[in-house]
Structure formats: structure tokens, C-alpha cells
Amino acid sequence: MDIVTAEQMQQLDRQTIQDIGIPGVVLMEHAGRGTFEQIRRYFPDVSARRVAVVAGKGNNGGDGVVIARYLLNHHTAVKVFLLAQADRVSGDAALNLRAFQRMGGIVQEIPDERAWQEALPEIKSAGLIVDAIFGTGLQATITGLAAQVIEDINKSGIPVVAVDVPSGLDATSGQVQGCAIRAQLTCTYGLAKRGLVIYPGLLLAGKLEIIDIGIPAALIRGATLREHLLEDADFYGKLPARAPDTHKGTYGHAFIIAGSPGKTGAAALAAQAALRVGAGLVTIGVPEQLNPILEIKVTEAMTEPLPESEKGYLGSTSLQRILEVMPGKTVMAIGPGISDRAETAQLVHALIESVELPLVIDADGLNAVARNPEVLKKAKAAVVLTPHPGEMARLMNTTTRDVQADRIGIARTFSSAYGALVVLKGARTVIAEPGGHIFINPTGNPGMASGGMGDVLTGMIAGFMAQGINPLLSAQCAVYVHGRIGDALAAQRGNRGIIASDIIDNIPAALQQFTGS
């Protein structure tokens, strides 16, 4: 599903009105009617409820008045509470306000906080509130009357339907501009706004419905839309089918450089995940002292004991052996549990500069890269980085707070600067590719906040890439399926106690469900 910024949606609106010649009042009519239909679907008893439409003086308020008109026409007790004097309303909104009144609709003007307090008991007696105060054009922090209105609506406990976006929510960043409505349902117009599908806006929007308001498809196709919310349809038929005359060599060989004392589990999880997504062969490159542990831990993967820089740790002394056993491998993953020692970081840099295979770099591999991200520009093939917010902060030499405040911007900036595909993990994982395109993952839940989940994801990405699947699709499919499995487990068991191996065990069934193979 394509998503847009507020500015992009406003541009599409302008082009529709000015270039195509579809009047704004027609778009407003489609918006209001579409929202009315969703209200009837979500609240089938709406005719038995009293509905309060709280409207601003702009076009968002005009959309709300159209909704009120349809409710009135379907025998619903509805009243518009206008947060302005009626003579301050202009354009298409004024046209619809007059039409509503001529149909017998009641409009109560609320020009100040005193008028609001007088109207509040009636609003609190409503069975549904329509929030039509502010839309995507809101720029300033909300104060005064509007802030009081939003606070009182949120305190009321009455279900709220938001028009386009919850009032007070920045439609692009998802941040709250002082205060914002908490809606049970948001009906957004034309295309999904970015701020509605990322945190914290996601928490305020409730259920999200996209209303077709008549923006011409040709305009949407011609727009430079570079952000997308992943969904099932993105993966149907995308993974190659398995022909009956193939063998393990057909499906690639993943080489996973992983493990240090106390962290052999990371290596095992990554290897098992790579096998579960269909890699034909997996070899774990492991410090030679730890090889006996991995031989016992992992049955189906092979191990390659590597020379150590010191007891149990990989370093520059491991490089020659790694290069010697490279022939036949189709992807390399670096990082799960390898430690952040200086000697190990030197090895990571040397591998990035010398290995001609696609690379997946995670965990301590990322910490090594953070010492000098310029090394990524020396990579000889595609690089996929899978940082969590803390690792991303180290890569960008900033704070975790700054990363979380602009996850899309941070991931896009780093990816473009260093030519690597970035998978910024966390709630609503962001995938950024060097060309500037962004993919947001809607799957996953807090039950997946446990050790080893990142190692599983690394193995899944590497396992897909081992089979010759391009890095972007490998990352998208791995992230999406990883989260969907977690969601299914949470639905079955609750979101406590889900562990990384639970994800691995369910990968084949998930791939069957989403891709048919």
C-alpha cells in the first residue's frame, strides 16, 4: 500500500482540482459520503445514537458537515458544533454548511471556551463523536479552545471517528502537535498518510480506512511516491517455485560468521533460520574453540572452525581461512554474537573490503562498521544492514532518541549515503534502499522483544539471498514473515513467552501461507 506525506496528498488534491478540473466540492462530497458509509459499517446502530460532529472552520470541518448531512438524511440525530462563527467559514465548507442548515440540520457556534463549556454536557450525552477539527494542513502546536476541546473529547470516553487524521496529529511525522484526538476509527482520504501508519500516530488512529475520493489514478501513478506499507499482496508469487529436478546446490549456500564465548546461540539461531527459509546449505564460521559446541547445537548446518585471535574470538587471523573456504558460497552474514573487540572489528572491515559475495551485517558486525562507516563504500557487492535503534545511533553518531524521532529519515539518509540497504528494526521496522524508497513493515508485536529475534531475522534474510533472491525482496519478505509469525503466536498464546526458536519452527508454514510454496 502506497503511503504519502501531507504535502504529497495536498499536491494531488491541487492537481485534481486545478489540472483535471474536478471541483473541490466534489472531492469533499466523496470524502463525506465515504466516511458516512464506514460509520454505518463500524457502528451499525448509528441511527439509534446521537452524533456530535465537532467541526473546524476549514475543509476538514467541511468534510464533517457532509458527514452530518448524510447522517441527517438517514434519520440520525446529529448536530454540528462549529468551533468558529459561521461567517468565518468559506468556500466549499460554507456551501455544505448552508446545505446542511437548509435541510433542517442544527449548527451550534462555539467561538470560545465559554461557549464550549456550555455545549459540553450535550456533547457528553452523544453516542458518537465525529472529529472534523483539523486535517493534514495543521502546522502549529494546538492551544486555546482547540486544545480544550480535544482534551474534553478524549476524557469523555465516547467513540470517536476522525476525519482524514485525528486532530492534532502531524500527518507526516506521526507526532502529536501539543495534543491530539484518540480515535477508534480514522477515515483517511485518497491515500494513507505516513503519520497514521507509524508510531505514535498509529496508536491514535484506531482502525484505519482509506476512502476513495476520486483522485484520478493517472495522477497517483505519475506522482513520485517512494514509501510503501508492506502487505500480503506484495509477496504472492514473488518467491521462486521449487522445480522437481532440483537439489540442495540449487538453493545456495549461506556462510554465517558468528559466535564468541557465551554467544553460540546467536550463531545457531541464524543458521537454523537460514535453513528454514529454504537455503540449500549453511555453514557457520566459528572460533575453533567453540566448534564442538556448535557441532552439537546445530545438526543440519555445517561448521567451519576458524583460527582465533585470542581464545574463543575471531580476528584478523581468521581472514585467510575464511577466504580459502569461500568458493561455492552465495551469501555471507557477519555479526551474530561475534563480540565487539577491536581485533574482531578489524576482521569485519577486511571482509567487507575483500569478499565478493552479498553481505548481511548485524549485531557486533554493525558495531564494527560504526567505527568507520566509510568502509561500506569499499564493499564489492550488495550490503544489507540490520540495526536496532541503538546500533543505528552508533552508525550515525547520534542518540537513540534522535533515531526514534525520525526513523524513516535516519534510515533513508544512511542508506543513500553509504549505498547499503538498511533494515531499521523495531516497532514498524523501516527498510530503506539506496535509491530513497522506504518500506514500512506492519507486522510484529511486543511479545517479540526477546533475545535472539534479530539473529533469526539475519538468518532469514541471508537464507533468502543465498537462493539468489534480490536483497530488497529478501529483506522485505524476511521482516514481514518474521513479524507475521510473531503475531500468530501472540494471538494463540498471548504476547509473553514467545522465544526466537518459536519463530524458526513456524517459518515453513508461514511461507506456505503467504507464498504458496
Short mmCIF file of C-alpha atoms in Angstrom, two decimals:
data_model
loop_
_atom_site.label_atom_id
_atom_site.label_comp_id
_atom_site.label_asym_id
_atom_site.label_seq_id
_atom_site.Cartn_x
_atom_site.Cartn_y
_atom_site.Cartn_z
CA MET A 1 0.00 0.00 0.00
CA ASP A 2 1.44 3.36 -1.03
CA ILE A 3 1.66 5.99 1.69
CA VAL A 4 2.11 9.72 1.35
CA THR A 5 3.20 12.76 3.28
CA ALA A 6 0.74 15.55 3.94
CA GLU A 7 2.46 17.67 1.30
CA GLN A 8 2.18 14.94 -1.34
CA MET A 9 -1.53 14.47 -0.66
CA GLN A 10 -2.16 18.20 -0.82
CA GLN A 11 -0.36 18.31 -4.16
CA LEU A 12 -2.56 15.51 -5.52
CA ASP A 13 -5.63 17.41 -4.33
CA ARG A 14 -4.46 20.58 -6.08
CA GLN A 15 -3.70 18.75 -9.32
CA THR A 16 -7.11 17.09 -9.26
CA ILE A 17 -8.88 20.42 -8.82
CA GLN A 18 -6.70 22.71 -10.93
CA ASP A 19 -5.30 20.46 -13.67
CA ILE A 20 -8.05 17.88 -14.08
CA GLY A 21 -10.92 20.24 -13.29
CA ILE A 22 -12.76 18.20 -10.68
CA PRO A 23 -14.20 20.76 -8.23
CA GLY A 24 -13.07 20.61 -4.63
CA VAL A 25 -16.68 20.35 -3.52
CA VAL A 26 -16.92 17.04 -5.41
CA LEU A 27 -13.91 15.67 -3.54
CA MET A 28 -15.46 16.86 -0.28
CA GLU A 29 -18.71 15.10 -1.17
CA HIS A 30 -16.89 11.82 -1.87
CA ALA A 31 -14.95 12.17 1.39
CA GLY A 32 -18.05 12.79 3.48
CA ARG A 33 -20.12 10.08 1.87
CA GLY A 34 -17.31 7.52 2.12
CA THR A 35 -16.85 8.29 5.79
CA PHE A 36 -20.60 8.05 6.39
CA GLU A 37 -20.59 4.58 4.83
CA GLN A 38 -17.73 3.47 7.08
CA ILE A 39 -19.55 4.85 10.13
CA ARG A 40 -22.56 2.73 9.23
CA ARG A 41 -20.30 -0.32 8.82
CA TYR A 42 -18.46 0.10 12.11
CA PHE A 43 -21.46 1.44 14.05
CA PRO A 44 -24.49 -0.34 12.54
CA ASP A 45 -26.72 1.12 15.26
CA VAL A 46 -25.70 4.69 14.43
CA SER A 47 -29.31 5.68 13.70
CA ALA A 48 -30.10 4.93 17.34
CA ARG A 49 -27.24 7.11 18.61
CA ARG A 50 -26.93 10.85 18.97
CA VAL A 51 -23.97 12.04 16.90
CA ALA A 52 -21.94 15.17 17.63
CA VAL A 53 -19.89 16.46 14.71
CA VAL A 54 -17.21 18.77 16.11
CA ALA A 55 -16.02 20.81 13.15
CA GLY A 56 -13.37 23.39 12.45
CA LYS A 57 -13.83 26.23 10.00
CA GLY A 58 -11.68 24.74 7.23
CA ASN A 59 -12.10 21.95 4.70
CA ASN A 60 -11.77 19.25 7.36
CA GLY A 61 -14.79 20.80 9.02
CA GLY A 62 -16.50 20.86 5.63
CA ASP A 63 -15.94 17.10 5.31
CA GLY A 64 -17.54 16.74 8.73
CA VAL A 65 -20.59 18.73 7.67
CA VAL A 66 -21.06 16.47 4.63
CA ILE A 67 -21.00 13.50 7.01
CA ALA A 68 -23.61 15.25 9.16
CA ARG A 69 -25.77 15.82 6.09
CA TYR A 70 -25.76 12.12 5.20
CA LEU A 71 -26.46 11.14 8.80
CA LEU A 72 -29.39 13.56 8.91
CA ASN A 73 -30.74 12.17 5.67
CA HIS A 74 -30.65 8.67 7.19
CA HIS A 75 -32.70 9.66 10.21
CA THR A 76 -29.85 10.03 12.69
CA ALA A 77 -29.98 12.63 15.46
CA VAL A 78 -26.94 14.69 14.52
CA LYS A 79 -25.74 18.15 15.43
CA VAL A 80 -22.75 20.16 14.23
CA PHE A 81 -20.71 22.01 16.85
CA LEU A 82 -18.75 24.58 14.85
CA LEU A 83 -15.58 25.85 16.54
CA ALA A 84 -15.99 29.29 14.97
CA GLN A 85 -18.65 31.73 13.95
CA ALA A 86 -20.47 30.60 10.81
CA ASP A 87 -19.46 33.71 8.88
CA ARG A 88 -15.80 32.67 9.28
CA VAL A 89 -16.42 29.56 7.18
CA SER A 90 -15.77 29.97 3.45
CA GLY A 91 -15.53 28.11 0.17
CA ASP A 92 -16.70 24.51 -0.17
CA ALA A 93 -17.11 24.16 3.59
CA ALA A 94 -19.52 27.13 3.67
CA LEU A 95 -21.51 25.69 0.78
CA ASN A 96 -22.02 22.44 2.66
CA LEU A 97 -22.78 24.22 5.92
CA ARG A 98 -25.60 26.15 4.24
CA ALA A 99 -26.95 22.98 2.61
CA PHE A 100 -26.97 21.18 5.96
CA GLN A 101 -28.88 24.03 7.59
CA ARG A 102 -31.40 24.23 4.74
CA MET A 103 -32.10 20.52 5.27
CA GLY A 104 -33.04 21.31 8.85
CA GLY A 105 -29.67 20.49 10.37
CA ILE A 106 -28.68 22.27 13.58
CA VAL A 107 -25.37 24.11 13.84
CA GLN A 108 -24.20 25.49 17.17
CA GLU A 109 -21.41 28.05 17.02
CA ILE A 110 -18.59 27.58 19.55
CA PRO A 111 -16.38 30.67 19.15
CA ASP A 112 -14.72 30.49 22.58
CA GLU A 113 -14.10 28.30 25.62
CA ARG A 114 -17.15 29.63 27.47
CA ALA A 115 -19.41 28.52 24.63
CA TRP A 116 -17.68 25.16 24.63
CA GLN A 117 -18.29 24.63 28.33
CA GLU A 118 -21.96 25.42 27.81
CA ALA A 119 -22.18 22.86 24.98
CA LEU A 120 -20.12 20.19 26.71
CA PRO A 121 -22.95 18.45 28.64
CA GLU A 122 -24.84 17.91 25.37
CA ILE A 123 -21.72 16.59 23.65
CA LYS A 124 -21.05 14.20 26.53
CA SER A 125 -24.52 12.76 26.05
CA ALA A 126 -23.74 11.76 22.45
CA GLY A 127 -23.20 8.16 21.44
CA LEU A 128 -20.61 9.02 18.78
CA ILE A 129 -18.34 11.99 18.06
CA VAL A 130 -17.03 12.89 14.62
CA ASP A 131 -13.71 14.74 14.86
CA ALA A 132 -13.56 17.20 11.96
CA ILE A 133 -11.50 19.92 13.62
CA PHE A 134 -8.10 19.83 11.87
CA GLY A 135 -6.82 17.89 8.87
CA THR A 136 -3.48 17.42 7.15
CA GLY A 137 -2.84 21.16 6.85
CA LEU A 138 -2.24 21.70 10.57
CA GLN A 139 1.15 23.36 11.12
CA ALA A 140 1.18 24.89 14.61
CA THR A 141 1.03 23.46 18.12
CA ILE A 142 -2.57 23.31 19.31
CA THR A 143 -3.51 25.66 22.15
CA GLY A 144 -6.53 27.52 23.47
CA LEU A 145 -10.05 26.47 22.56
CA ALA A 146 -9.00 23.61 20.27
CA ALA A 147 -6.74 22.14 22.95
CA GLN A 148 -9.56 22.24 25.49
CA VAL A 149 -11.96 20.62 23.03
CA ILE A 150 -9.53 17.78 22.27
CA GLU A 151 -8.85 17.19 25.96
CA ASP A 152 -12.55 17.02 26.79
CA ILE A 153 -13.35 14.70 23.89
CA ASN A 154 -10.58 12.32 24.93
CA LYS A 155 -11.81 12.35 28.54
CA SER A 156 -15.41 11.67 27.52
CA GLY A 157 -14.91 8.00 26.68
CA ILE A 158 -17.27 8.39 23.71
CA PRO A 159 -16.21 6.60 20.49
CA VAL A 160 -14.60 8.99 18.02
CA VAL A 161 -14.39 8.82 14.24
CA ALA A 162 -11.58 11.03 12.91
CA VAL A 163 -11.93 12.77 9.56
CA ASP A 164 -8.76 12.23 7.47
CA VAL A 165 -6.44 12.32 10.52
CA PRO A 166 -7.06 12.65 14.25
CA SER A 167 -6.98 16.37 15.01
CA GLY A 168 -3.60 17.38 16.40
CA LEU A 169 -1.66 14.60 14.69
CA ASP A 170 1.06 15.53 12.23
CA ALA A 171 0.03 13.56 9.15
CA THR A 172 3.63 13.16 8.00
CA SER A 173 5.68 12.53 11.14
CA GLY A 174 3.02 10.86 13.27
CA GLN A 175 3.96 13.18 16.13
CA VAL A 176 1.45 14.95 18.36
CA GLN A 177 1.30 18.73 17.94
CA GLY A 178 0.59 19.64 21.54
CA CYS A 179 -2.43 17.37 21.94
CA ALA A 180 -4.37 15.04 19.66
CA ILE A 181 -7.62 13.13 19.40
CA ARG A 182 -7.63 9.43 20.27
CA ALA A 183 -9.91 7.89 17.66
CA GLN A 184 -11.48 4.46 17.39
CA LEU A 185 -11.73 4.84 13.61
CA THR A 186 -9.92 7.12 11.18
CA CYS A 187 -11.22 7.56 7.64
CA THR A 188 -8.37 9.00 5.60
CA TYR A 189 -8.79 10.35 2.10
CA GLY A 190 -7.13 9.35 -1.15
CA LEU A 191 -4.07 7.57 0.20
CA ALA A 192 -2.83 6.53 3.63
CA LYS A 193 -0.84 9.25 5.36
CA ARG A 194 2.55 8.26 6.71
CA GLY A 195 1.75 9.59 10.18
CA LEU A 196 -1.16 7.16 10.50
CA VAL A 197 0.95 4.02 9.98
CA ILE A 198 3.93 4.81 12.20
CA TYR A 199 4.21 5.46 15.93
CA PRO A 200 2.91 7.33 17.82
CA GLY A 201 0.23 8.29 15.28
CA LEU A 202 -0.67 4.65 14.80
CA LEU A 203 -1.82 4.49 18.42
CA LEU A 204 -4.16 7.46 17.96
CA ALA A 205 -5.74 6.49 14.66
CA GLY A 206 -7.53 3.31 15.76
CA LYS A 207 -8.84 1.33 12.81
CA LEU A 208 -7.79 2.88 9.52
CA GLU A 209 -9.98 3.03 6.43
CA ILE A 210 -8.92 4.64 3.15
CA ILE A 211 -11.68 6.47 1.30
CA ASP A 212 -11.55 6.85 -2.48
CA ILE A 213 -12.45 10.49 -3.06
CA GLY A 214 -11.91 10.47 -6.82
CA ILE A 215 -8.23 11.40 -7.21
CA PRO A 216 -7.51 10.21 -10.79
CA ALA A 217 -5.43 7.04 -10.93
CA ALA A 218 -3.24 8.62 -13.59
CA LEU A 219 -2.21 11.37 -11.15
CA ILE A 220 -1.33 8.81 -8.49
CA ARG A 221 0.69 6.76 -10.98
CA GLY A 222 2.52 9.90 -12.06
CA ALA A 223 3.35 11.03 -8.55
CA THR A 224 6.76 10.28 -7.06
CA LEU A 225 5.56 8.03 -4.24
CA ARG A 226 8.56 6.46 -2.54
CA GLU A 227 7.02 5.00 0.61
CA HIS A 228 5.05 1.79 0.93
CA LEU A 229 3.39 -0.18 3.72
CA LEU A 230 4.06 -3.88 3.22
CA GLU A 231 1.07 -6.22 2.87
CA ASP A 232 0.35 -9.82 1.88
CA ALA A 233 -0.15 -8.92 -1.78
CA ASP A 234 3.48 -7.79 -2.03
CA PHE A 235 4.67 -11.39 -1.71
CA TYR A 236 2.24 -13.55 -3.64
CA GLY A 237 4.18 -15.32 -6.38
CA LYS A 238 7.39 -13.38 -5.67
CA LEU A 239 9.48 -16.22 -4.23
CA PRO A 240 10.67 -18.66 -6.90
CA ALA A 241 8.89 -22.01 -7.05
CA ARG A 242 10.93 -25.17 -6.48
CA ALA A 243 11.25 -27.30 -9.59
CA PRO A 244 11.07 -31.10 -9.10
CA ASP A 245 14.52 -31.74 -10.61
CA THR A 246 16.50 -29.50 -8.23
CA HIS A 247 18.91 -30.34 -5.41
CA LYS A 248 20.46 -28.65 -2.38
CA GLY A 249 23.05 -26.91 -4.52
CA THR A 250 20.28 -25.19 -6.45
CA TYR A 251 19.23 -23.23 -3.38
CA GLY A 252 22.50 -21.64 -2.45
CA HIS A 253 24.99 -21.79 0.38
CA ALA A 254 24.93 -19.27 3.22
CA PHE A 255 28.16 -18.65 5.14
CA ILE A 256 27.47 -17.20 8.58
CA ILE A 257 30.38 -15.69 10.51
CA ALA A 258 29.17 -15.80 14.09
CA GLY A 259 29.76 -16.71 17.71
CA SER A 260 32.03 -15.97 20.66
CA PRO A 261 32.14 -17.27 24.25
CA GLY A 262 28.64 -17.15 25.70
CA LYS A 263 27.05 -16.31 22.34
CA THR A 264 26.99 -19.54 20.38
CA GLY A 265 23.20 -19.40 20.48
CA ALA A 266 23.24 -16.42 18.10
CA ALA A 267 25.14 -18.46 15.53
CA ALA A 268 22.82 -21.44 15.89
CA LEU A 269 19.65 -19.35 15.57
CA ALA A 270 20.86 -17.57 12.44
CA ALA A 271 21.87 -20.85 10.81
CA GLN A 272 18.58 -22.58 11.60
CA ALA A 273 16.58 -19.62 10.29
CA ALA A 274 18.54 -19.61 7.02
CA LEU A 275 17.74 -23.28 6.53
CA ARG A 276 14.07 -22.81 7.37
CA VAL A 277 13.57 -20.19 4.65
CA GLY A 278 14.99 -22.63 2.14
CA ALA A 279 18.76 -22.18 1.83
CA GLY A 280 20.18 -25.41 0.45
CA LEU A 281 23.32 -25.33 2.57
CA VAL A 282 24.50 -23.35 5.57
CA THR A 283 27.99 -23.19 7.05
CA ILE A 284 28.78 -21.43 10.32
CA GLY A 285 32.26 -19.92 10.54
CA VAL A 286 33.01 -20.12 14.26
CA PRO A 287 36.03 -19.67 16.56
CA GLU A 288 37.73 -23.08 16.60
CA GLN A 289 37.43 -23.42 20.38
CA LEU A 290 33.65 -23.13 20.08
CA ASN A 291 33.31 -25.55 17.18
CA PRO A 292 32.44 -28.57 19.37
CA ILE A 293 29.55 -26.62 20.90
CA LEU A 294 28.11 -25.70 17.50
CA GLU A 295 28.59 -29.27 16.25
CA ILE A 296 26.20 -30.36 19.00
CA LYS A 297 23.85 -27.37 18.84
CA VAL A 298 23.16 -27.50 15.10
CA THR A 299 22.58 -30.74 13.26
CA GLU A 300 21.67 -29.64 9.75
CA ALA A 301 24.23 -26.84 9.30
CA MET A 302 27.92 -27.41 8.74
CA THR A 303 30.61 -25.68 10.77
CA GLU A 304 33.97 -24.26 9.80
CA PRO A 305 36.36 -23.88 12.75
CA LEU A 306 38.31 -20.67 12.25
CA PRO A 307 41.67 -19.56 13.68
CA GLU A 308 41.25 -17.28 16.69
CA SER A 309 42.92 -14.00 17.56
CA GLU A 310 42.58 -14.99 21.19
CA LYS A 311 40.79 -17.81 22.93
CA GLY A 312 37.24 -18.03 21.60
CA TYR A 313 37.27 -14.85 19.50
CA LEU A 314 37.60 -14.16 15.79
CA GLY A 315 40.08 -11.61 14.49
CA SER A 316 42.37 -10.80 11.59
CA THR A 317 43.98 -14.23 11.94
CA SER A 318 40.66 -15.72 10.81
CA LEU A 319 40.60 -13.90 7.48
CA GLN A 320 42.79 -16.20 5.39
CA ARG A 321 40.84 -19.33 6.27
CA ILE A 322 37.53 -17.60 5.57
CA LEU A 323 38.73 -16.59 2.11
CA GLU A 324 40.01 -20.11 1.43
CA VAL A 325 36.61 -21.69 2.05
CA MET A 326 34.60 -19.03 0.22
CA PRO A 327 34.23 -20.86 -3.12
CA GLY A 328 30.71 -22.20 -3.56
CA LYS A 329 29.13 -19.84 -1.05
CA THR A 330 26.41 -17.48 -2.30
CA VAL A 331 25.94 -15.05 0.61
CA MET A 332 27.78 -14.12 3.80
CA ALA A 333 26.21 -12.99 7.06
CA ILE A 334 28.51 -11.32 9.57
CA GLY A 335 27.92 -10.42 13.17
CA PRO A 336 25.64 -12.56 15.34
CA GLY A 337 27.44 -12.88 18.65
CA ILE A 338 30.97 -12.23 17.35
CA SER A 339 31.85 -9.64 20.08
CA ASP A 340 32.81 -6.00 19.71
CA ARG A 341 36.53 -6.44 20.29
CA ALA A 342 38.93 -4.36 18.22
CA GLU A 343 40.51 -7.44 16.60
CA THR A 344 37.08 -8.68 15.57
CA ALA A 345 36.20 -5.27 14.15
CA GLN A 346 39.35 -5.42 12.01
CA LEU A 347 38.16 -8.74 10.60
CA VAL A 348 34.74 -7.31 9.78
CA HIS A 349 36.30 -4.41 7.89
CA ALA A 350 38.61 -6.75 6.00
CA LEU A 351 35.71 -8.98 4.98
CA ILE A 352 33.66 -6.03 3.73
CA GLU A 353 36.59 -4.89 1.59
CA SER A 354 37.58 -8.30 0.21
CA VAL A 355 34.53 -10.58 -0.04
CA GLU A 356 32.75 -10.54 -3.40
CA LEU A 357 29.52 -12.02 -2.07
CA PRO A 358 26.39 -10.14 -0.98
CA LEU A 359 26.66 -9.36 2.74
CA VAL A 360 24.20 -9.24 5.62
CA ILE A 361 25.69 -7.42 8.61
CA ASP A 362 24.10 -7.48 12.05
CA ALA A 363 24.80 -7.07 15.76
CA ASP A 364 28.51 -6.85 16.57
CA GLY A 365 29.21 -6.61 12.86
CA LEU A 366 27.34 -3.31 12.91
CA ASN A 367 29.31 -2.11 15.90
CA ALA A 368 32.44 -2.80 13.88
CA VAL A 369 31.10 -0.80 10.94
CA ALA A 370 30.22 2.07 13.29
CA ARG A 371 33.93 2.55 13.96
CA ASN A 372 34.28 3.70 10.35
CA PRO A 373 31.14 3.55 8.19
CA GLU A 374 33.18 4.65 5.16
CA VAL A 375 34.28 1.03 4.84
CA LEU A 376 30.86 0.27 3.37
CA LYS A 377 31.82 2.23 0.25
CA LYS A 378 34.52 -0.37 -0.41
CA ALA A 379 32.12 -3.32 -0.48
CA LYS A 380 32.27 -5.35 -3.69
CA ALA A 381 28.62 -6.48 -3.66
CA ALA A 382 25.27 -5.61 -2.11
CA VAL A 383 25.22 -4.95 1.64
CA VAL A 384 22.21 -5.33 3.95
CA LEU A 385 22.47 -3.81 7.44
CA THR A 386 20.00 -4.81 10.17
CA PRO A 387 20.45 -2.37 13.09
CA HIS A 388 18.19 -1.91 16.06
CA PRO A 389 17.80 1.76 17.14
CA GLY A 390 20.86 1.69 19.40
CA GLU A 391 23.06 0.27 16.65
CA MET A 392 21.63 2.78 14.18
CA ALA A 393 22.52 5.57 16.59
CA ARG A 394 26.12 4.35 16.71
CA LEU A 395 26.27 4.12 12.91
CA MET A 396 25.01 7.71 12.62
CA ASN A 397 26.94 9.04 15.63
CA THR A 398 23.73 10.29 17.22
CA THR A 399 21.37 9.26 20.01
CA THR A 400 18.76 6.55 20.10
CA ARG A 401 16.17 9.24 20.85
CA ASP A 402 17.09 11.06 17.64
CA VAL A 403 16.81 7.83 15.67
CA GLN A 404 13.39 7.04 17.08
CA ALA A 405 12.16 10.58 16.42
CA ASP A 406 12.82 10.22 12.67
CA ARG A 407 13.21 6.55 11.83
CA ILE A 408 12.37 6.98 8.16
CA GLY A 409 14.65 9.97 7.66
CA ILE A 410 17.57 8.37 9.51
CA ALA A 411 17.34 5.08 7.61
CA ARG A 412 16.94 6.84 4.26
CA THR A 413 19.88 9.18 4.91
CA PHE A 414 22.28 6.40 5.89
CA SER A 415 21.21 4.10 3.07
CA SER A 416 21.66 6.81 0.45
CA ALA A 417 24.99 7.98 1.87
CA TYR A 418 26.63 4.55 2.02
CA GLY A 419 24.85 2.57 -0.68
CA ALA A 420 23.62 -0.11 1.71
CA LEU A 421 20.13 -1.43 2.24
CA VAL A 422 19.12 -0.59 5.83
CA VAL A 423 16.64 -2.62 7.88
CA LEU A 424 15.99 -0.42 10.92
CA LYS A 425 14.37 -2.82 13.36
CA GLY A 426 11.76 -2.01 15.98
CA ALA A 427 8.05 -1.33 16.10
CA ARG A 428 7.19 -0.71 12.43
CA THR A 429 10.56 -1.80 11.03
CA VAL A 430 11.77 0.55 8.28
CA ILE A 431 13.51 -0.80 5.18
CA ALA A 432 15.44 1.84 3.22
CA GLU A 433 17.16 1.23 -0.10
CA PRO A 434 19.86 3.46 -1.57
CA GLY A 435 17.55 4.95 -4.19
CA GLY A 436 15.46 6.54 -1.44
CA HIS A 437 12.49 4.18 -1.40
CA ILE A 438 11.08 3.24 2.00
CA PHE A 439 9.11 0.16 3.03
CA ILE A 440 7.37 0.00 6.41
CA ASN A 441 6.54 -3.32 8.00
CA PRO A 442 3.20 -3.52 9.84
CA THR A 443 3.77 -6.95 11.40
CA GLY A 444 5.22 -7.86 14.80
CA ASN A 445 4.31 -7.20 18.41
CA PRO A 446 5.85 -6.59 21.87
CA GLY A 447 5.92 -10.33 22.53
CA MET A 448 8.86 -10.50 20.15
CA ALA A 449 11.00 -8.31 22.40
CA SER A 450 13.27 -11.15 23.46
CA GLY A 451 16.83 -12.29 22.84
CA GLY A 452 17.70 -13.93 19.55
CA MET A 453 14.93 -12.43 17.43
CA GLY A 454 17.44 -10.33 15.50
CA ASP A 455 19.66 -13.36 14.88
CA VAL A 456 16.67 -15.18 13.40
CA LEU A 457 15.92 -12.22 11.13
CA THR A 458 19.54 -12.10 9.96
CA GLY A 459 19.42 -15.79 9.13
CA MET A 460 16.16 -15.40 7.25
CA ILE A 461 17.48 -12.54 5.10
CA ALA A 462 20.70 -14.43 4.39
CA GLY A 463 18.78 -17.61 3.62
CA PHE A 464 16.62 -15.87 1.04
CA MET A 465 19.64 -14.13 -0.50
CA ALA A 466 21.52 -17.43 -0.65
CA GLN A 467 18.87 -18.66 -3.07
CA GLY A 468 19.52 -15.76 -5.45
CA ILE A 469 16.56 -13.66 -4.33
CA ASN A 470 17.43 -9.98 -4.59
CA PRO A 471 18.44 -8.24 -1.34
CA LEU A 472 15.43 -5.91 -1.20
CA LEU A 473 12.84 -8.66 -1.62
CA SER A 474 14.82 -10.87 0.78
CA ALA A 475 14.71 -8.18 3.45
CA GLN A 476 11.05 -7.36 2.84
CA CYS A 477 9.89 -10.96 2.96
CA ALA A 478 12.03 -11.85 5.97
CA VAL A 479 10.86 -8.87 8.01
CA TYR A 480 7.21 -9.34 7.08
CA VAL A 481 7.05 -13.10 7.66
CA HIS A 482 9.12 -12.85 10.86
CA GLY A 483 6.55 -10.42 12.27
CA ARG A 484 3.52 -12.32 10.99
CA ILE A 485 4.70 -15.46 12.75
CA GLY A 486 5.09 -13.45 15.94
CA ASP A 487 1.58 -12.06 15.51
CA ALA A 488 0.11 -15.52 15.00
CA LEU A 489 1.88 -16.83 18.10
CA ALA A 490 0.70 -13.85 20.16
CA ALA A 491 -2.87 -14.46 19.02
CA GLN A 492 -2.60 -18.10 20.10
CA ARG A 493 -0.69 -17.71 23.38
CA GLY A 494 -0.55 -14.06 24.32
CA ASN A 495 2.48 -11.84 23.92
CA ARG A 496 4.58 -13.18 26.76
CA GLY A 497 7.00 -16.05 26.44
CA ILE A 498 7.50 -16.04 22.67
CA ILE A 499 11.11 -17.05 22.00
CA ALA A 500 13.29 -16.92 18.92
CA SER A 501 13.15 -20.64 18.20
CA ASP A 502 9.34 -20.40 18.12
CA ILE A 503 9.71 -18.16 15.08
CA ILE A 504 12.07 -20.61 13.38
CA ASP A 505 9.75 -23.55 13.94
CA ASN A 506 6.90 -21.75 12.19
CA ILE A 507 8.73 -20.35 9.15
CA PRO A 508 7.82 -23.10 6.63
CA ALA A 509 4.10 -22.90 7.42
CA ALA A 510 4.19 -19.10 7.17
CA LEU A 511 5.88 -19.23 3.79
CA GLN A 512 3.28 -21.72 2.61
CA GLN A 513 0.51 -19.42 3.83
CA PHE A 514 1.85 -16.25 2.25
CA THR A 515 3.56 -17.50 -0.90
CA GLY A 516 2.07 -20.91 -1.63
CA SER A 517 5.43 -22.65 -1.61
#
